[in-house]
Tab-separated table of C-alpha atoms in Angstrom:
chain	number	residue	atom	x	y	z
X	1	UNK	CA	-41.299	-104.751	-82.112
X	2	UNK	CA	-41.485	-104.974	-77.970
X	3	UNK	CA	-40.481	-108.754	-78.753
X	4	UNK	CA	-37.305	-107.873	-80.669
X	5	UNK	CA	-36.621	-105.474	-78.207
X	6	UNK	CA	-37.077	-107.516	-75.242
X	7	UNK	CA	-34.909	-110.149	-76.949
X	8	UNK	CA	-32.110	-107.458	-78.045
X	9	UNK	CA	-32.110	-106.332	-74.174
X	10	UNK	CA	-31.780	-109.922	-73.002
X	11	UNK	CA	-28.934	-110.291	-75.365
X	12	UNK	CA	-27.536	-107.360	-73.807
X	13	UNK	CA	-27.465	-108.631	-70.293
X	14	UNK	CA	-25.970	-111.773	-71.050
X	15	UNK	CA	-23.034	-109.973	-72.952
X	16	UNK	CA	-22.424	-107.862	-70.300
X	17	UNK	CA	-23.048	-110.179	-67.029
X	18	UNK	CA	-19.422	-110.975	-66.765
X	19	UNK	CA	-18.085	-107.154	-67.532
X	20	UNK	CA	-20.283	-106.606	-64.397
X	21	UNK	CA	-19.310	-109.014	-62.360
X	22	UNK	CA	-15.359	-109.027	-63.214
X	23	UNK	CA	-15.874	-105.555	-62.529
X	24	UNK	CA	-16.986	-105.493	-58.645
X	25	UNK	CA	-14.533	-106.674	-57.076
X	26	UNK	CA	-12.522	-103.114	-58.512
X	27	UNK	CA	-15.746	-101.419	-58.480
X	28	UNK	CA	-15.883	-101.547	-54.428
X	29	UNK	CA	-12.657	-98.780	-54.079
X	30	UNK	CA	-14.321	-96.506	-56.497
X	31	UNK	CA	-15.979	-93.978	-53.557
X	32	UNK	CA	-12.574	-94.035	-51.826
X	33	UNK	CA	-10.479	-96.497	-49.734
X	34	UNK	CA	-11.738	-99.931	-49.010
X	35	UNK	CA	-11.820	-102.164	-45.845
X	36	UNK	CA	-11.319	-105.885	-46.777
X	37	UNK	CA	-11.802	-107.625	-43.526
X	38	UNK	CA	-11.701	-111.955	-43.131
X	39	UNK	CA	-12.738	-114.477	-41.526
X	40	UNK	CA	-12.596	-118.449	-41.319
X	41	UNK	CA	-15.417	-119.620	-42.329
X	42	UNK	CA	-17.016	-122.400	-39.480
X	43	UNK	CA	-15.023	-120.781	-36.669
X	44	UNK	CA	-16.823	-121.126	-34.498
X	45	UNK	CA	-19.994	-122.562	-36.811
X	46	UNK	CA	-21.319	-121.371	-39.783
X	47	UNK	CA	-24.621	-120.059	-38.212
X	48	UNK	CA	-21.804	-117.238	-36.246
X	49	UNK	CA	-19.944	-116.977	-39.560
X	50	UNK	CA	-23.207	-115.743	-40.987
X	51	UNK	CA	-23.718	-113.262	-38.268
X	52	UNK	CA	-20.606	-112.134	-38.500
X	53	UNK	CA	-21.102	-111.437	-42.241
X	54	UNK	CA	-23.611	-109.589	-42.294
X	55	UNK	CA	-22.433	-107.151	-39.156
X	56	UNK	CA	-18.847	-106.260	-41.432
X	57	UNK	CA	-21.308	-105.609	-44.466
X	58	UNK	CA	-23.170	-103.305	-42.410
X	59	UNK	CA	-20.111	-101.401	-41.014
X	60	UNK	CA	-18.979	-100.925	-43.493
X	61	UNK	CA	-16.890	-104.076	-45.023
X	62	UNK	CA	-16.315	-102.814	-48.585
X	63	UNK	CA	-15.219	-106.908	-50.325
X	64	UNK	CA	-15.566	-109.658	-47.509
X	65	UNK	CA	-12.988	-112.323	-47.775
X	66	UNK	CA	-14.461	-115.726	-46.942
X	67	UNK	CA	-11.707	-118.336	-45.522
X	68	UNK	CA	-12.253	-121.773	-46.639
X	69	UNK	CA	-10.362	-124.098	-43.940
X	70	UNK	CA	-7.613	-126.247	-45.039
X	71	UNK	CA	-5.067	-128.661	-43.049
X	72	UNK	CA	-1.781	-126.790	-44.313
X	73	UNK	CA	-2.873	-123.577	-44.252
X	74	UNK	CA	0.294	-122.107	-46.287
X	75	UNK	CA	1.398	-118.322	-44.685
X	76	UNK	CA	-0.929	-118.374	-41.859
X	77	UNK	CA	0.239	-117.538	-38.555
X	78	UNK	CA	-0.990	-119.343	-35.408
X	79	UNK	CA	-3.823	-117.101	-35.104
X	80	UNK	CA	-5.619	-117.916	-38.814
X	81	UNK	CA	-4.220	-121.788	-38.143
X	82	UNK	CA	-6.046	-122.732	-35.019
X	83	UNK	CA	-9.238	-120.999	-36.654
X	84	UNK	CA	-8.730	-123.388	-39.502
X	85	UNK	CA	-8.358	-126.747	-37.271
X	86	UNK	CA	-11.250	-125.361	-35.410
X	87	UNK	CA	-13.194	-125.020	-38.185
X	88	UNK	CA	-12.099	-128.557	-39.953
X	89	UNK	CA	-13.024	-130.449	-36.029
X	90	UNK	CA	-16.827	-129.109	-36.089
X	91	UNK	CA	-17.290	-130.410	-39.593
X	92	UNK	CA	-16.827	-127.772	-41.967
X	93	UNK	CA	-16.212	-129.112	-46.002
X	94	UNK	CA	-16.570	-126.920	-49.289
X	95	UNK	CA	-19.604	-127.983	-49.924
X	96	UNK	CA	-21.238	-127.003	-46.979
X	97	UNK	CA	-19.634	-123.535	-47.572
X	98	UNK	CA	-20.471	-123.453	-50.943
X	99	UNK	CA	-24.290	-123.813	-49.448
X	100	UNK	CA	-23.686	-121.002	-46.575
X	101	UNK	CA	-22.818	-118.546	-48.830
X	102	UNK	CA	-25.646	-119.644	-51.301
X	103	UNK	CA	-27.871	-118.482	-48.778
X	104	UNK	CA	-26.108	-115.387	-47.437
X	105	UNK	CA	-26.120	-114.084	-50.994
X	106	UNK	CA	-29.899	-113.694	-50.386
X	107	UNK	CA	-29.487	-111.391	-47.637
X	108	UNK	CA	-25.322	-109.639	-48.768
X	109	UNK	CA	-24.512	-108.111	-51.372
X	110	UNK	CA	-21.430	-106.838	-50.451
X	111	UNK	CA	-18.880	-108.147	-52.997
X	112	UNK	CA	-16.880	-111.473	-51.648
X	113	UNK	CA	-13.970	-113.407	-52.391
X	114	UNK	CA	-12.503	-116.974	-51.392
X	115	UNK	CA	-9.216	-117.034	-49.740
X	116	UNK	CA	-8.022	-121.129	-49.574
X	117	UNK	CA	-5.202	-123.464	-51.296
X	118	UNK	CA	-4.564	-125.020	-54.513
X	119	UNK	CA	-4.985	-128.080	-52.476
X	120	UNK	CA	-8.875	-127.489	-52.069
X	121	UNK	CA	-9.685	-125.889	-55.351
X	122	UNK	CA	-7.532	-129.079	-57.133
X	123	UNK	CA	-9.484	-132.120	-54.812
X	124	UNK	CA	-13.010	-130.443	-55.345
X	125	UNK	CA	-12.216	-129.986	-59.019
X	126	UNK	CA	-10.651	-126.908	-60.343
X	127	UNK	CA	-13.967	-126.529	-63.052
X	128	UNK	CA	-16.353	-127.469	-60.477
X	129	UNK	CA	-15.275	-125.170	-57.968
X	130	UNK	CA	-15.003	-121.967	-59.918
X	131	UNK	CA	-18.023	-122.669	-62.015
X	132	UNK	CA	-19.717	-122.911	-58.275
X	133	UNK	CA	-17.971	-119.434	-57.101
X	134	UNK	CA	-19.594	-117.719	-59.894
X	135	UNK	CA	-22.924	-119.724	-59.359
X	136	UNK	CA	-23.153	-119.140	-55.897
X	137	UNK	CA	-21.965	-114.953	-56.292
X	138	UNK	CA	-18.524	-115.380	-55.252
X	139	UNK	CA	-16.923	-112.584	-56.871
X	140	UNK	CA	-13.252	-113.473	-56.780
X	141	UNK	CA	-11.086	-115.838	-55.369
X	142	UNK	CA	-7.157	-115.633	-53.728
X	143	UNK	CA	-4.644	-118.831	-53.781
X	144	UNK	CA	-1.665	-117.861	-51.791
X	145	UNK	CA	0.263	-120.629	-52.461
X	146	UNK	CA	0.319	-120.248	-55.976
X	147	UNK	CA	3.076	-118.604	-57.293
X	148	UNK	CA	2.603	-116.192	-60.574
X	149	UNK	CA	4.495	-118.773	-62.135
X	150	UNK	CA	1.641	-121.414	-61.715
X	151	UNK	CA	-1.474	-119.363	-62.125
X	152	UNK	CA	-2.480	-120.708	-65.607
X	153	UNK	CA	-3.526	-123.577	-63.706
X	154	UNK	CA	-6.256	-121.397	-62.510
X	155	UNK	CA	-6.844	-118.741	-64.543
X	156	UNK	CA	-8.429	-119.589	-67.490
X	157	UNK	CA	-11.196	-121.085	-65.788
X	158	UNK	CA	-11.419	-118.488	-63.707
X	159	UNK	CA	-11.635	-115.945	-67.022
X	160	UNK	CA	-14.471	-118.461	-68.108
X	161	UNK	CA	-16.682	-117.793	-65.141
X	162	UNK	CA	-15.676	-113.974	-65.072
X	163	UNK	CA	-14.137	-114.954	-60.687
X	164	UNK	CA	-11.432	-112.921	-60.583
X	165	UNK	CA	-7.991	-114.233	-59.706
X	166	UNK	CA	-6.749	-111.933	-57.332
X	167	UNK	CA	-2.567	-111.673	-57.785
X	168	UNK	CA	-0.315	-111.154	-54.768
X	169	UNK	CA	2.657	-109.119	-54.805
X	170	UNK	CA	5.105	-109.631	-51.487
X	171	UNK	CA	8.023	-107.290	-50.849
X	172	UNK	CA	10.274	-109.719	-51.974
X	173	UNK	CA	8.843	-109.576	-55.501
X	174	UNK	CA	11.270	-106.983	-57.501
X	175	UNK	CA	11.050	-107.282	-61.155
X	176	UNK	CA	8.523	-109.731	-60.896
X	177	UNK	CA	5.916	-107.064	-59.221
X	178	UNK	CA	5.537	-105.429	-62.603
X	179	UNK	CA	4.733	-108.249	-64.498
X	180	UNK	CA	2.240	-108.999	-62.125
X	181	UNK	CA	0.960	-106.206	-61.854
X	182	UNK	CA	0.322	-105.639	-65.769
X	183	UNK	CA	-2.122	-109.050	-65.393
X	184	UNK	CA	-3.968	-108.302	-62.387
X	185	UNK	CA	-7.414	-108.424	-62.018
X	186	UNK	CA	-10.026	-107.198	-59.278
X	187	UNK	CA	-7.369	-105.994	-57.189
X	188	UNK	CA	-3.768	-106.220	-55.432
X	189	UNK	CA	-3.175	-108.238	-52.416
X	190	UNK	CA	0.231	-106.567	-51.197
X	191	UNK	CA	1.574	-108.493	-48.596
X	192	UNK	CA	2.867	-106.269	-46.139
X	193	UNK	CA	5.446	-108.118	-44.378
X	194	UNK	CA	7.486	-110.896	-44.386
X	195	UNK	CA	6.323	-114.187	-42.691
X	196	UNK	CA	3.196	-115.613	-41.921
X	197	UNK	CA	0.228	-113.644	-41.318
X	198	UNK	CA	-0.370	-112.567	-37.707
X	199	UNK	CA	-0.523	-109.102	-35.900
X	200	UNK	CA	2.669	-107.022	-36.153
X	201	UNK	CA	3.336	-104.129	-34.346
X	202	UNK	CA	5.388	-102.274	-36.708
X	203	UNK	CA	5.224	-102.822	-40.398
X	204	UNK	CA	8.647	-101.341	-41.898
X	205	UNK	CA	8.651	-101.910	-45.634
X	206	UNK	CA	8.260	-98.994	-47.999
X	207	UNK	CA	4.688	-99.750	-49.108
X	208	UNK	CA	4.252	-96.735	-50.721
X	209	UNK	CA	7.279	-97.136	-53.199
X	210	UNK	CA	5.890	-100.261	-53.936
X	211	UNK	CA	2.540	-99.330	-54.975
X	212	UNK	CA	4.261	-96.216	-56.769
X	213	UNK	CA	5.685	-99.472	-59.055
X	214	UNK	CA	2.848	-100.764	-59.218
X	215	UNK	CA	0.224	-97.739	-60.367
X	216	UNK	CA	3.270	-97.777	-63.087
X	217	UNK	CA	1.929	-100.744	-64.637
X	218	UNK	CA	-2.086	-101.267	-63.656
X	219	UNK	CA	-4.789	-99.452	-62.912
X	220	UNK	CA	-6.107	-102.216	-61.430
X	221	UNK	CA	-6.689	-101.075	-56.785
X	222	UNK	CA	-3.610	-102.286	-54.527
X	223	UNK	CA	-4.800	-103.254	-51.260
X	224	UNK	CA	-2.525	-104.022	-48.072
X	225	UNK	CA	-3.087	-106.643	-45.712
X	226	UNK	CA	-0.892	-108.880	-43.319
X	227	UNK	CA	-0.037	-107.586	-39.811
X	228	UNK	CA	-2.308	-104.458	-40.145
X	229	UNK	CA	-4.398	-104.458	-36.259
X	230	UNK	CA	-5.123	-100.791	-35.085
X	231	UNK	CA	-6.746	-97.959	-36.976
X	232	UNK	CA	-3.557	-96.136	-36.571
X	233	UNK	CA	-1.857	-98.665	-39.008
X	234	UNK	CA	-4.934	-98.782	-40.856
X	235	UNK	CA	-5.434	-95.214	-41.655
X	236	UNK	CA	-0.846	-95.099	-42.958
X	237	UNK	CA	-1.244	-98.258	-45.325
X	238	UNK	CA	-4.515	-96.377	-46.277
X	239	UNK	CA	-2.916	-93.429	-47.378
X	240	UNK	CA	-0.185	-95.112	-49.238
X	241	UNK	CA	-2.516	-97.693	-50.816
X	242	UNK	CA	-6.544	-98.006	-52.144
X	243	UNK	CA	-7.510	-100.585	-49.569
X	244	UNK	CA	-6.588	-102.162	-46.338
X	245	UNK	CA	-6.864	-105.721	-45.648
X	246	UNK	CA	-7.732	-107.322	-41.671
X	247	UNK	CA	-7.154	-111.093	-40.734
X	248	UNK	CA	-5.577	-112.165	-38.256
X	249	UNK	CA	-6.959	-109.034	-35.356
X	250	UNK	CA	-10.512	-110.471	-36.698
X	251	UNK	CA	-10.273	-114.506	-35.926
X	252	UNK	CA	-9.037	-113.098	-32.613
X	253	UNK	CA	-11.913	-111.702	-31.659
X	254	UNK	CA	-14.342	-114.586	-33.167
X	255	UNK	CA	-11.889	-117.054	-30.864
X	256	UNK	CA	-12.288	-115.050	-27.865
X	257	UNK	CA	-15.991	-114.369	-28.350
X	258	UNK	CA	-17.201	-117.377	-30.090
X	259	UNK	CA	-20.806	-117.426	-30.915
X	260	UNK	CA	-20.918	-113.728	-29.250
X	261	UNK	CA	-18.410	-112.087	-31.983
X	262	UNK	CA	-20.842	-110.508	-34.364
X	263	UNK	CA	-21.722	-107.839	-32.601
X	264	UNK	CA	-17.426	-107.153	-31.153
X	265	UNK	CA	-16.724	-107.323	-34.883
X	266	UNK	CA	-19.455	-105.426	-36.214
X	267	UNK	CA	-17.698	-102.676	-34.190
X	268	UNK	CA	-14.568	-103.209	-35.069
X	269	UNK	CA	-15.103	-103.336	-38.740
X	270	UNK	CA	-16.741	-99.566	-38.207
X	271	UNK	CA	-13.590	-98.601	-36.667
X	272	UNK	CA	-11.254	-99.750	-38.997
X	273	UNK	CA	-13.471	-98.712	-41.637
X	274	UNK	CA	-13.567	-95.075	-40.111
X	275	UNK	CA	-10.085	-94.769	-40.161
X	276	UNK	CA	-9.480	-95.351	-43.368
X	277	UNK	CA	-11.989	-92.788	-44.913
């Protein structure tokens, strides 16, 4: 009888592993608004990239999105580029990021996503590289240079290996933003602004309307990011939205402070973070 139980519970497990992992990616805005801060990783090395993990995980971080260098980074501003050359220079590959975060997950277990090209995903091996996400605990994964269009390239492998596909919805989208919004997973990326990313001292489009559309269709968390710098802007896309998302203001600080930027953006996670509560 323990036997058959023991088996019956093991069953169990396995047929809900991917519920629970396609699930905690939404799971992290559950106790309120969440702070989504990035970072290259390799800029400056991965050894700082580490560090710097594990300070926004304990301020507070509430998904950390991992940067995987590329050459072309599509929609980056200067700022996110110049992390990603820097990165590429002191030898940075997937692989070896594939390994960092293999051995971060034994110390984080804040939830994390990818943020990279089709470009990387495509040369490594579309399979290979999701079925290593989900091997390595990377809980989701965001292509912005994918258009909703193309995302069946991606997305049945990623349904395979319960990563979710996180969907991104730009200003510009219209009629479109409903119809991605009905087949989003994890959560929203809503771009704030038009442009590259960078930081912006005003952002002027009505994100509130647009998340109004988009509650219409999902119930799926809408989280803002591009241009967003200060608390201030922080705590008004908070209050419009179920999650703010920080780029650009971060690889600022890791370029000025290179190996010394933990600790700088351990704080600055907590403020950010504070704001938004």
């Amino acid at each position: 009888q323990f036997q058959a139980e023991e088996t019956r519970t093991v069953r169990l497990l396995h047929a809900t592993e991917g519920r629970i992992s396609m699930s905690r990616l939404k799971e992290a805005f559950k106790d309120g608004k969440a702070f989504i801060p990035f970072i290259t990783c390799g800029d400056p090395d991965l050894e700082t990239t580490a560090a710097i993990v594990k300070e926004m995980s304990a301020n507070g971080a509430d998904i950390i999105e991992l940067g995987i260098p590329f050459s072309d980074p599509t929609a980056e501003g200067t700022v996110i580029q110049e992390a990603n050359i820097r990165a590429l220079a002191g030898g940075v590959t997937t692989d070896k990021i594939f390994d960092f975060v293999r051995e971060l997950r034994k110390e984080v277990d804040t939830p994390m996503v990818f943020m990279t090209y089709a470009n990387v995903v495509f040369s490594y091996g579309s399979e290979k590289f999701i079925s290593m996400c989900k091997e390595i605990g990377i809980d989701g994964l965001i292509l912005p240079d994918i258009p909703y269009e193309e995302k069946n390239e991606f997305l049945p492998i990623c349904k395979k290996y319960d990563v979710d596909l996180v969907s991104l919805i730009a200003p510009t989208s219209h009629e479109r933003a409903a119809m991605i919004a009905k087949e989003a997973d994890g959560f929203i990326y809503l771009v704030s602004s038009l442009g590259v990313t960078g930081v912006r001292t005003k952002i002027t489009t009505n994100i509130g309307e647009i998340v109004d559309m988009i509650k219409k269709n999902t119930d799926v968390p809408c989280a803002v990011g591009f241009g967003i710098s200060t608390p201030n802007q922080a705590a008004q896309m908070a209050a419009v939205s179920d999650g703010v998302i920080v780029g650009s203001a971060i690889v600022k600080l890791a370029a000025r402070y290179g190996k010394d930027a933990p600790k700088h953006i351990g704080e600055y996670v907590k403020s950010m973070k504070d704001a938004i509560i």
